XYZ file of C-alpha atoms in Angstrom:
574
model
C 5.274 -26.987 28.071
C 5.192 -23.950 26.190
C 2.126 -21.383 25.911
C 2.254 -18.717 23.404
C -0.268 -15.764 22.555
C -0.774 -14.010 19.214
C -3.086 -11.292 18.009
C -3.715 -9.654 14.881
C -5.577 -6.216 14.063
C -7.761 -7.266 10.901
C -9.830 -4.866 8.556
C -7.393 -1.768 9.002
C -8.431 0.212 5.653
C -11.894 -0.266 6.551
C -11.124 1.254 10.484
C -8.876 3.823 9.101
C -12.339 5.325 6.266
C -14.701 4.635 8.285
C -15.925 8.320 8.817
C -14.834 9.996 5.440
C -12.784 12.739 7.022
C -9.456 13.293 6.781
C -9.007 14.446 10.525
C -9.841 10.777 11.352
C -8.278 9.334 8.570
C -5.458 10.948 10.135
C -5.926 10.617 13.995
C -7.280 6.696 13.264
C -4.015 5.742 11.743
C -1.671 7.978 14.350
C -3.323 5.701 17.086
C -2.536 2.496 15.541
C 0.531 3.338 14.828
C 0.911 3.549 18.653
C -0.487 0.248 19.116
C 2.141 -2.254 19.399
C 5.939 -1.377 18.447
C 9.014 -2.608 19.950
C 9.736 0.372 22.000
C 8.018 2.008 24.744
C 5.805 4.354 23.428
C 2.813 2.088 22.488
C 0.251 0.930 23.944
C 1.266 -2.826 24.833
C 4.322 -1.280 26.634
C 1.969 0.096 28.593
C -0.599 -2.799 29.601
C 2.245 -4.456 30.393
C 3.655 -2.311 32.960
C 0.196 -1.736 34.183
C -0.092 -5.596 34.779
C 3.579 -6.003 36.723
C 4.787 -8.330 33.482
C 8.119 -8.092 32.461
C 8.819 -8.917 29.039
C 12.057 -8.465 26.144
C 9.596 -6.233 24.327
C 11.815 -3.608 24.498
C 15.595 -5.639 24.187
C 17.091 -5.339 21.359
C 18.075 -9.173 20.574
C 21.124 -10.694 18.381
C 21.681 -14.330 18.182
C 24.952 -13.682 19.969
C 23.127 -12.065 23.054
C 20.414 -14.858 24.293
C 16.636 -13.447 25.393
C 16.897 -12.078 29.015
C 14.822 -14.144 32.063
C 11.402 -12.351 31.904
C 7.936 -13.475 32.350
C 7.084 -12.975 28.363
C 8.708 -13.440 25.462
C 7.977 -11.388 21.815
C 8.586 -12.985 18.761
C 6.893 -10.160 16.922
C 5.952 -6.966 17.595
C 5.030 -4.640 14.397
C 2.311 -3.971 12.095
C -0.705 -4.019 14.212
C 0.294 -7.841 15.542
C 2.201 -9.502 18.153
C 3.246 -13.079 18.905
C 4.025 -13.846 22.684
C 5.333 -17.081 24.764
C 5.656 -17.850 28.211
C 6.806 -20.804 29.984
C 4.238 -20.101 32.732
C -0.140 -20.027 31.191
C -1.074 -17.278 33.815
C 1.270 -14.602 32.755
C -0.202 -14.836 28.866
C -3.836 -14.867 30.254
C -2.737 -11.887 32.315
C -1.879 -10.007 29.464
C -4.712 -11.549 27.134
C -7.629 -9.995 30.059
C -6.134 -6.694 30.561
C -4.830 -6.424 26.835
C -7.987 -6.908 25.308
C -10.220 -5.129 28.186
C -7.656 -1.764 26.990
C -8.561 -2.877 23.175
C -12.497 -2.819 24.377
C -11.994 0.151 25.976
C -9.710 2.679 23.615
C -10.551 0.509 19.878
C -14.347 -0.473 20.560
C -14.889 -1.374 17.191
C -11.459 -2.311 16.237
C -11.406 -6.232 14.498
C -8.941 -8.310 15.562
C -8.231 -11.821 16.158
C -6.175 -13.768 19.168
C -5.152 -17.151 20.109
C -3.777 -18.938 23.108
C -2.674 -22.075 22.675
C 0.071 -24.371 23.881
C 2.966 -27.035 22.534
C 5.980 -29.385 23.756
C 8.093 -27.171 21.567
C 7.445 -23.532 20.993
C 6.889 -24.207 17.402
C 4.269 -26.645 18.064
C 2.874 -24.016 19.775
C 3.132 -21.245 17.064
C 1.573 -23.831 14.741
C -1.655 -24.559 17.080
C -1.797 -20.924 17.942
C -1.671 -19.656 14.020
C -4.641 -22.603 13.135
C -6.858 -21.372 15.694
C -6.062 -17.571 14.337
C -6.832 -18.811 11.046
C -10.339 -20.109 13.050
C -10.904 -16.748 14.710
C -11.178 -15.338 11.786
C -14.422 -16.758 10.924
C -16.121 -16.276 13.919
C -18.168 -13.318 14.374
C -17.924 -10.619 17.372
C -20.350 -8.400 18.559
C -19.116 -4.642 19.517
C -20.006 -3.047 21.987
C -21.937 -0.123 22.534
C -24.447 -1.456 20.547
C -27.054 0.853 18.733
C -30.704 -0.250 19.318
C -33.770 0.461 17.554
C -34.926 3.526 18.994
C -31.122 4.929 19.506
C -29.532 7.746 17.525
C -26.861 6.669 15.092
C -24.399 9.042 13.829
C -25.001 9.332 9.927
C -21.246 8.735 8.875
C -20.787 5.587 10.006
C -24.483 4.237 11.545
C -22.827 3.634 15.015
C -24.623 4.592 18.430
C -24.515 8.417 18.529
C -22.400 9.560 21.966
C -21.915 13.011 23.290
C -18.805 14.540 22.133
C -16.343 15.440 24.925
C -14.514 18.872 25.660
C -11.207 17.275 24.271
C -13.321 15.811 20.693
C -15.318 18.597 20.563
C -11.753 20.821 20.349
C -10.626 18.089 17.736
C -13.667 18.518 15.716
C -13.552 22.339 15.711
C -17.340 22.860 17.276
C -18.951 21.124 14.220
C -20.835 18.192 15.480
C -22.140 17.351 18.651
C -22.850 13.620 18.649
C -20.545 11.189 17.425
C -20.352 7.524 17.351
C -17.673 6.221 19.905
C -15.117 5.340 18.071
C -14.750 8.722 15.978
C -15.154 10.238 19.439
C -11.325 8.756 20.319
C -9.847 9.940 16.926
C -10.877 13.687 17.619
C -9.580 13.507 21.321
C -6.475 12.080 19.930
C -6.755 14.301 16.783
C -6.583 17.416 19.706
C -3.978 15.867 22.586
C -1.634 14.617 20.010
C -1.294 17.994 18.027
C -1.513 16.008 14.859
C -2.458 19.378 12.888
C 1.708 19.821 13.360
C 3.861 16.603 13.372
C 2.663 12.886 14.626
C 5.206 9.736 14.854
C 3.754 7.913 12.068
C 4.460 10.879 9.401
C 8.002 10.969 10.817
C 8.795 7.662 9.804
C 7.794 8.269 6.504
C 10.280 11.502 6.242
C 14.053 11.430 6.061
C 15.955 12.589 9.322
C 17.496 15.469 7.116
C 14.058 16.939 6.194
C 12.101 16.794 9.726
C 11.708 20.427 9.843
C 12.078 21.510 6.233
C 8.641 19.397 5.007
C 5.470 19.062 6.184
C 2.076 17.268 5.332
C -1.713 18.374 3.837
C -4.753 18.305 6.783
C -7.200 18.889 3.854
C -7.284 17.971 0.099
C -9.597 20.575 -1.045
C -6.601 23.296 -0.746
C -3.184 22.177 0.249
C -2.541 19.885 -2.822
C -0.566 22.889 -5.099
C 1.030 22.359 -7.822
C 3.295 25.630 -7.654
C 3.769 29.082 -8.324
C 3.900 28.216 -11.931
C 1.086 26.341 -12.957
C 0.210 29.609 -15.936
C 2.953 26.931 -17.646
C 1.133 24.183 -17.514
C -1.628 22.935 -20.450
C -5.264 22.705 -18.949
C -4.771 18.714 -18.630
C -1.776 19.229 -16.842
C -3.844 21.330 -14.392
C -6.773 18.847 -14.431
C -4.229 16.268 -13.583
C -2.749 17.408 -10.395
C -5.767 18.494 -9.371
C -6.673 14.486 -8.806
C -5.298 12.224 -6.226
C -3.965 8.955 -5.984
C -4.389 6.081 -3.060
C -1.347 4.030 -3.016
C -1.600 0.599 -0.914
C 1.700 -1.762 -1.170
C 2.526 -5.101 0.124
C 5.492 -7.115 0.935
C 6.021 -10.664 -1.673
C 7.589 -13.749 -0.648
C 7.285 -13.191 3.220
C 5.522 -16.499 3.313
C 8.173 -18.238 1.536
C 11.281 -17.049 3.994
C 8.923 -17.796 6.841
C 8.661 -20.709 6.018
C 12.145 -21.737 4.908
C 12.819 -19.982 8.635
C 10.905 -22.434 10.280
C 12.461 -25.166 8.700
C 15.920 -23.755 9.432
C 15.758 -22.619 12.892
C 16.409 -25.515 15.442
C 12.603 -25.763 17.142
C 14.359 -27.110 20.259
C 16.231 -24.257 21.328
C 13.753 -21.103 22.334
C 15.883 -18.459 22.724
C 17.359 -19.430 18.716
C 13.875 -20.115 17.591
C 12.426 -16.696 19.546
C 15.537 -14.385 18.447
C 15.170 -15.547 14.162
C 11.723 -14.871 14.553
C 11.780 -11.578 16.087
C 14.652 -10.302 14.143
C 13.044 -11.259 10.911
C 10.290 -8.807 12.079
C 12.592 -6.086 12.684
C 14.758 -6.371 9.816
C 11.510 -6.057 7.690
C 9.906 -3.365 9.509
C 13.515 -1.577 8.801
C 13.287 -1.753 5.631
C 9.946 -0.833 4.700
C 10.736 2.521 6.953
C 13.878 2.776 4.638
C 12.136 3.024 1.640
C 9.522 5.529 2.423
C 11.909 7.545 3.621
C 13.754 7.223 0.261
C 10.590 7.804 -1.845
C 9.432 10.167 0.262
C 12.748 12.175 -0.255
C 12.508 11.249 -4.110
C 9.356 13.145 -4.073
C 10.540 16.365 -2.758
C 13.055 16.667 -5.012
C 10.258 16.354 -7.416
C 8.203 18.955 -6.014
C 11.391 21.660 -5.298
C 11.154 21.670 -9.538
C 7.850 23.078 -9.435
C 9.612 26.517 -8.464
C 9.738 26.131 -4.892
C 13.146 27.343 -2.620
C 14.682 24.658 -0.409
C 15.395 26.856 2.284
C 11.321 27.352 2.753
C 9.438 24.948 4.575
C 7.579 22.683 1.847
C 3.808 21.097 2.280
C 3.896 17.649 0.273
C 1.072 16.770 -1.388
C 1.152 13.533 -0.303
C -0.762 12.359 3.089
C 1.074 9.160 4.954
C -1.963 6.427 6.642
C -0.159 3.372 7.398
C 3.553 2.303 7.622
C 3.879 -0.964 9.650
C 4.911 -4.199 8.737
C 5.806 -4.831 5.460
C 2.642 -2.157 4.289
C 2.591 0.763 3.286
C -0.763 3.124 2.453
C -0.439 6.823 1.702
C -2.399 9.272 -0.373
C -0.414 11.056 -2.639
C -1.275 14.142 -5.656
C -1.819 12.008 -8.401
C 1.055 12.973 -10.823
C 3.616 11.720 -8.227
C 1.854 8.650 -7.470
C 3.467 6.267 -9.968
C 7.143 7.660 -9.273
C 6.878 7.706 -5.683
C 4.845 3.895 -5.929
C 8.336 2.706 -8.102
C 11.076 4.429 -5.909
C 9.737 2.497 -3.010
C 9.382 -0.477 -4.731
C 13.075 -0.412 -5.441
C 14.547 1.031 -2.355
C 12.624 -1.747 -0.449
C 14.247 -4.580 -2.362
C 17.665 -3.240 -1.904
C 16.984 -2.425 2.019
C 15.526 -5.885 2.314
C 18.383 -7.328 1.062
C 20.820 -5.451 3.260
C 18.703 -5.913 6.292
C 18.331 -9.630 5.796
C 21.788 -10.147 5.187
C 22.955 -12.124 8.521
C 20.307 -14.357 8.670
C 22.210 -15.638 5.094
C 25.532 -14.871 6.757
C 24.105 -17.623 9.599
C 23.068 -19.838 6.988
C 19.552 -19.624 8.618
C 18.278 -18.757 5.299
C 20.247 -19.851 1.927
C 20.332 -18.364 -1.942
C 20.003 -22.052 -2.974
C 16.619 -21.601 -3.702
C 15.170 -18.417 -2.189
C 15.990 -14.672 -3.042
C 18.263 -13.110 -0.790
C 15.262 -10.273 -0.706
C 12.228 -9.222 -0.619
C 10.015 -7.480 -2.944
C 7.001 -5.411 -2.849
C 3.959 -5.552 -4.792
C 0.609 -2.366 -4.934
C -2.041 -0.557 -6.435
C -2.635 3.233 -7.471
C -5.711 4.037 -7.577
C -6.333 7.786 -9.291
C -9.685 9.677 -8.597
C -10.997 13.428 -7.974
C -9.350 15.177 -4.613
C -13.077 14.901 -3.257
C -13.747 11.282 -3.647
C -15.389 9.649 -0.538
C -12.662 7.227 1.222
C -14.717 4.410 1.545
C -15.415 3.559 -1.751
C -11.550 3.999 -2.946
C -9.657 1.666 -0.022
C -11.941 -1.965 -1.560
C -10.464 -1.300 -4.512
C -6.853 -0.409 -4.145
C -6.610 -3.607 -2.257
C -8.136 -5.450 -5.001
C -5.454 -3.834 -7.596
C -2.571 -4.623 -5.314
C -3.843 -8.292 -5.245
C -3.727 -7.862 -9.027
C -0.095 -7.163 -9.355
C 0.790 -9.609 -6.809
C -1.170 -12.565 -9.357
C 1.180 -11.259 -11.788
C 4.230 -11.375 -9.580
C 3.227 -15.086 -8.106
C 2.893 -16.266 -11.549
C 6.244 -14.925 -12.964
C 7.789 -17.150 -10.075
C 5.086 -20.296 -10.300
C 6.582 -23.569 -9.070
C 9.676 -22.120 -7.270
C 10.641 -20.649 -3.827
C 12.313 -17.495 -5.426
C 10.863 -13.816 -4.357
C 8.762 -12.766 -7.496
C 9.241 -9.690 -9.196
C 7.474 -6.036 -7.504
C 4.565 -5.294 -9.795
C 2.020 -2.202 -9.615
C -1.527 -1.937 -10.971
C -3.189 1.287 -11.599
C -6.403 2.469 -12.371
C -8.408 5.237 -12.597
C -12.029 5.945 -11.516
C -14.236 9.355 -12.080
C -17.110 8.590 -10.207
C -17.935 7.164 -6.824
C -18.710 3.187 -6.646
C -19.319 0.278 -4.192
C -18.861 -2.484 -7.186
C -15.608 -4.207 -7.047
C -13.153 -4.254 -9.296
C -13.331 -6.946 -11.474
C -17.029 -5.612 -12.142
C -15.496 -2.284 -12.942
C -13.397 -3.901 -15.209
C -16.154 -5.838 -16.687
C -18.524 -2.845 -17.153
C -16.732 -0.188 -17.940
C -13.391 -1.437 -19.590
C -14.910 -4.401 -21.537
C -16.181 -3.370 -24.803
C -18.421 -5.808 -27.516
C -17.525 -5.019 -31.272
C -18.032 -6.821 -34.309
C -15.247 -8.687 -33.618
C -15.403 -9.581 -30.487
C -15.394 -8.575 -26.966
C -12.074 -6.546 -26.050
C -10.461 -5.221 -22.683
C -9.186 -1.662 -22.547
C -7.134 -2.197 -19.070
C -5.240 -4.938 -18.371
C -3.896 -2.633 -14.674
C -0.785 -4.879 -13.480
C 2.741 -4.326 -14.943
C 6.053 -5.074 -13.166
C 8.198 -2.330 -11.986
C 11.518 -2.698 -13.487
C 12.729 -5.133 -16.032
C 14.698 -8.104 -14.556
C 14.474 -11.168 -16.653
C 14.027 -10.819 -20.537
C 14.004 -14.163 -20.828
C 10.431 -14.645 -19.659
C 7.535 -14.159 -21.702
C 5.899 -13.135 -18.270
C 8.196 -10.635 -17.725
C 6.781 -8.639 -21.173
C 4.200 -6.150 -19.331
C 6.954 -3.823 -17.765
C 5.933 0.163 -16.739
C 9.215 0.997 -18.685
C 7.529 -0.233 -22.181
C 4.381 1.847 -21.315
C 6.022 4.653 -20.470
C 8.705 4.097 -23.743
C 5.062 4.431 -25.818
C 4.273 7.223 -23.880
C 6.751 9.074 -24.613
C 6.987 8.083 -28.472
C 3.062 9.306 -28.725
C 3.887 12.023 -27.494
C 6.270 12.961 -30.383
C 5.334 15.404 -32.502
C 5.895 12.844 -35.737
C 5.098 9.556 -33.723
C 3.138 7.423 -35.958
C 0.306 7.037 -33.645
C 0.628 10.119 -31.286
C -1.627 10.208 -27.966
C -4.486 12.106 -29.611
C -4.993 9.114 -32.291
C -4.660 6.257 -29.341
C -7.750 8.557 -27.675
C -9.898 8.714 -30.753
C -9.354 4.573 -30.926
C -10.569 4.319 -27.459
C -13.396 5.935 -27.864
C -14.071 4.082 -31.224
C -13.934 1.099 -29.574
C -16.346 2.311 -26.494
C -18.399 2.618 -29.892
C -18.095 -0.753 -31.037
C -16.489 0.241 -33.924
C -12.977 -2.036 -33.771
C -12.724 -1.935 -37.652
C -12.727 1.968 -37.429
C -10.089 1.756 -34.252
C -7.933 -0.258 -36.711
C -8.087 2.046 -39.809
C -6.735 4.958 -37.356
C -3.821 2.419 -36.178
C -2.764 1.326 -39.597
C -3.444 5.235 -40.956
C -1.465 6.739 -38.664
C 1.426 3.981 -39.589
C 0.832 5.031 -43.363
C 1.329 8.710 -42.850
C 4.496 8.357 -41.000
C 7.226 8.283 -43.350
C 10.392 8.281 -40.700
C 11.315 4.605 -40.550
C 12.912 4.504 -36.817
C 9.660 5.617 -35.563
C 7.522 3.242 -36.970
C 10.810 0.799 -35.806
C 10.566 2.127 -32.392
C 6.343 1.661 -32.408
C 6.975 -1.647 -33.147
C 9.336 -2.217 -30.857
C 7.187 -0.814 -28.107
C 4.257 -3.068 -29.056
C 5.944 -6.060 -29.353
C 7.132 -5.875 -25.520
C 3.750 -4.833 -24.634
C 1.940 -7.625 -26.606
C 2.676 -11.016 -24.447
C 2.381 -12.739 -27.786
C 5.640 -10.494 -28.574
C 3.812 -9.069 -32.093
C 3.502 -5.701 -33.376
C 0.115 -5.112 -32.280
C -1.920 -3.355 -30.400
C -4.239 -6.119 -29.325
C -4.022 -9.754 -29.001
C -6.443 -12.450 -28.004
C -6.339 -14.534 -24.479
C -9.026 -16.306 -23.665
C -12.635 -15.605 -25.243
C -11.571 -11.924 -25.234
C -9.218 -9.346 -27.241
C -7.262 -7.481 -24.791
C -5.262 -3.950 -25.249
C -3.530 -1.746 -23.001
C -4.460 1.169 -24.167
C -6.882 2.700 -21.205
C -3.557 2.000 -19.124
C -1.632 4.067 -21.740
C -3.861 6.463 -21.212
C -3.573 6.798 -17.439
C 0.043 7.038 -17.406
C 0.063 10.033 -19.998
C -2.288 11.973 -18.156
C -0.234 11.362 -14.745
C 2.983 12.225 -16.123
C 4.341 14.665 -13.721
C 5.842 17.934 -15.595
C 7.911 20.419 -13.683
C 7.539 24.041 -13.891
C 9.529 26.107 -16.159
């Protein structure tokens, strides 16, 4: 009989915002980050020395080298989850009691789920153990402390006011003197840790070369510059960088290799079965490190245009929150936010394929009908340096579920990795209302014609199969418009595509088209007016020279997204 164990940390965005401050926003992901890994600085490594378990948690496995003889076996270990067998029940409940009784402890209103269930094969197991996860996750838990009636609550968060310790209190700098439990931990940690100066999650985002030449903001208010140059720069420009950007990406197709891994592994031999498993979880925490660090040095380069000397120690306006896994969440100044969002997207597709490579080699996984990689799918959300956390993290997760409808459908009906797609959008004030209410109540417009939608968010990063009509809303044909407005004899240049947005906020779609079709009239230079139409007809996913086309009971454009691009193009000093 085998036994086997898994947990998951659910909610994160929500843990990480809970407060609103950046100290904790900072200190709350630092501490996950520290939660489980594969090495032994985390704290698994640790309950597990503390209960006299010995595990492979730290080996470093191969399927030449079988798993060692130890009391507990990892099949993952990364991203806020693990996955755990033993041959023997008492050594998993072992670790379940004192693993959770730490989580209780140091997390008390961390959500997770577990499971510990049991199989004649370890598969069996894995498959019991993931249906009552799937189980757990419906069933509510109560955290503990928990506030009464007549108890003080710390405003930020509504929690059961504590007092703050001597380590918090140093953390929080002498401002508050009650805080709710949880925020209590991030200050102490905030203070032990010395975050203020370097922490192991940031790290991983930066490339080995640039440890001590870069370093990262502790407050948005004053450490996102643009340069010692920004006199160059028009007043949008300045407006522009002034704004920030919350990136959020995800993995695609992990599902689909897992599964096909499943199928392919032999379920009667552990140590294969354990060592796939666990190596696919590895490889793909590899290469999502790979390609921050490759963005990350992508936007430095950027940033040493704006005038600054490489020799000097740089502060990048861009704040790292969670790397584990196959996500990736960051806050980043909001002009580098759609470069840095694509550079990851394709350095983790080309890492993915490199670090998945043997298991192809093995013929554990085969190019028949899957991808030989993995892509990655996110949202950018833009919005003022001051915004409150909480109401930006709902709905960057909702845009990065937008691209990834737009990458599952590109891919509908086979077992091939679907294309990485982004989805951006930009918010100026403060809201609780989801996203596709946003979309509906400030981006749907009635006119005489008809109702139209100004945003349609999702595009795919980089062009990779012409072929498909799905494959028509690329970044590369917005930013080709972009680029042709911004000529000074385009036919419609950016100032005309404004004045139609706002004539269409109006209800006035007749007067939106006069603008389009007199600004085509006044241009006389026949390769721009062949190079507009060339840009709307790989835009328009009914591949005509228009601006708008119907779908549904609704008109839909792209202009609001034009819009947000423009303003976000980043511009280097002179």
């Amino acid at each position: 009989m085998i036994y086997t164990y898994l947990f998951e940390v659910k909610s994160i965005q929500a843990y990480l915002f809970e407060s609103t401050k950046l100290r904790d926003v900072i200190a709350a992901s630092e501490r996950l980050d520290r939660l489980i890994d594969s090495n032994d600085d985390n704290l698994l490594f640790e309950v597990l020395q503390a209960s006299g378990l010995s595990s492979d948690l730290t080996a470093k496995l191969s399927f030449s080298k079988p798993a060692a003889d130890v009391d507990i076996h990892f099949l993952r270990c990364k991203g806020g989850a693990f996955y755990a067998y033993a041959t023997q029940k008492s050594a998993l409940e072992t670790l379940r009691s004192n693993w959770t009784l730490a989580l209780n402890t140091l997390f008390p209103s961390l959500v997770y789920t577990d499971a510990l269930q049991q199989g004649e094969t370890l598969a069996q197991a894995m498959d019991s153990g993931h249906a009552q996860l799937a189980a757990s996750r419906n069933t509510p838990s109560i955290k503990l402390p928990l506030a009464t009636t007549i108890a003080q609550r710390y405003p930020r968060t509504g929690k059961l006011a504590v007092p703050v310790g001597k380590m918090a209190m140093r953390g929080s700098a002498g401002e508050e003197k009650e805080l709710d439990l949880e925020t209590e931990r991030h200050r102490q940690a905030y203070y032990n840790l010395d975050l203020r100066e370097g922490a192991a999650l940031q790290h991983r985002f930066t490339p080995d070369k640039l440890i001590s030449k870069i370093r990262y903001p502790l407050d948005f208010e004053t450490s996102f510059e643009f340069g010692p140059k920004q006199s160059d720069l028009s007043r949008e420009q300045k407006d522009a960088i002034k704004d920030m950007a919350l990136i959020h990406i995800d993995g695609n197709g992990l599902g689909k290799i897992l599964m096909k891994l499943r199928e392919e592994l032999p379920s009667d031999d552990v140590n294969l079965y354990q060592t796939g498993f666990r190596l696919f979880s590895e490889a793909l925490g590899a290469a999502t490190i790979t390609a921050a660090k490759s963005a990350t040095q992508k936007l430095y380069e950027q940033v040493l245009t704006e005038g600054y000397d490489a020799k000097d120690t740089v502060t990048l306006p861009m704040r790292p929150v969670v790397l584990g896994g196959d996500d990736l969440t960051l806050f980043c100044r909001a002009d580098l936010a759609l470069d840095y969002a694509n550079h990851f997207n394709h350095a983790f597709k080309q890492a993915s394929k490199e670090e998945l490579k043997v298991f192809f080699d093995k013929k554990y996984l085969s190019t028949d009908s899957l991808s030989d990689y993995l892509t990655a799918s996110g949202g950018i959300l833009f919005h003022k340096a001051s915004h409150p956390f909480m109401h930006s993290h709902h709905l960057v997760e909702a845009l990065c579920d937008k691209a990834k409808t737009i990458t599952k459908a590109a891919v509908e009906g086979s077992d091939k990795v679907g294309p990485d797609a982004i989805a951006i959008y930009r918010v100026s004030n403060a809201t609780q209302s989801n996203l596709a209410d946003i979309l509906t109540q400030a981006q749907t417009h009635t006119t005489e014609k008809g109702d139209i939608v100004m945003a349609q968010c999702a595009y795919f990063t980089y062009q990779s199969d012409k072929q498909n009509p799905m494959h028509s809303s690329h970044l590369q044909n917005l930013k080709a418009l972009v680029k042709l407005s911004n000529n000074k004899k385009a036919p419609i240049p950016m100032t005309r595509w404004r004045q139609m947005a706002t004539e269409l906020s109006l209800a006035n779609f007749a007067e939106a088209q006069r603008l389009f079709f007199r600004g085509r009239d006044l241009c006389k230079d026949a390769t721009l007016l062949r190079q507009l139409d060339d840009c709307l007809i790989a835009l328009n996913p009914q591949q005509q020279a228009e601006w708008y086309w119907s779908e549904g009971d609704n008109m839909h454009t792209f202009i609001n997204d034009l819009l947000i691009v423009d303003h976000y193009q980043h511009v280097e000093a002179k």
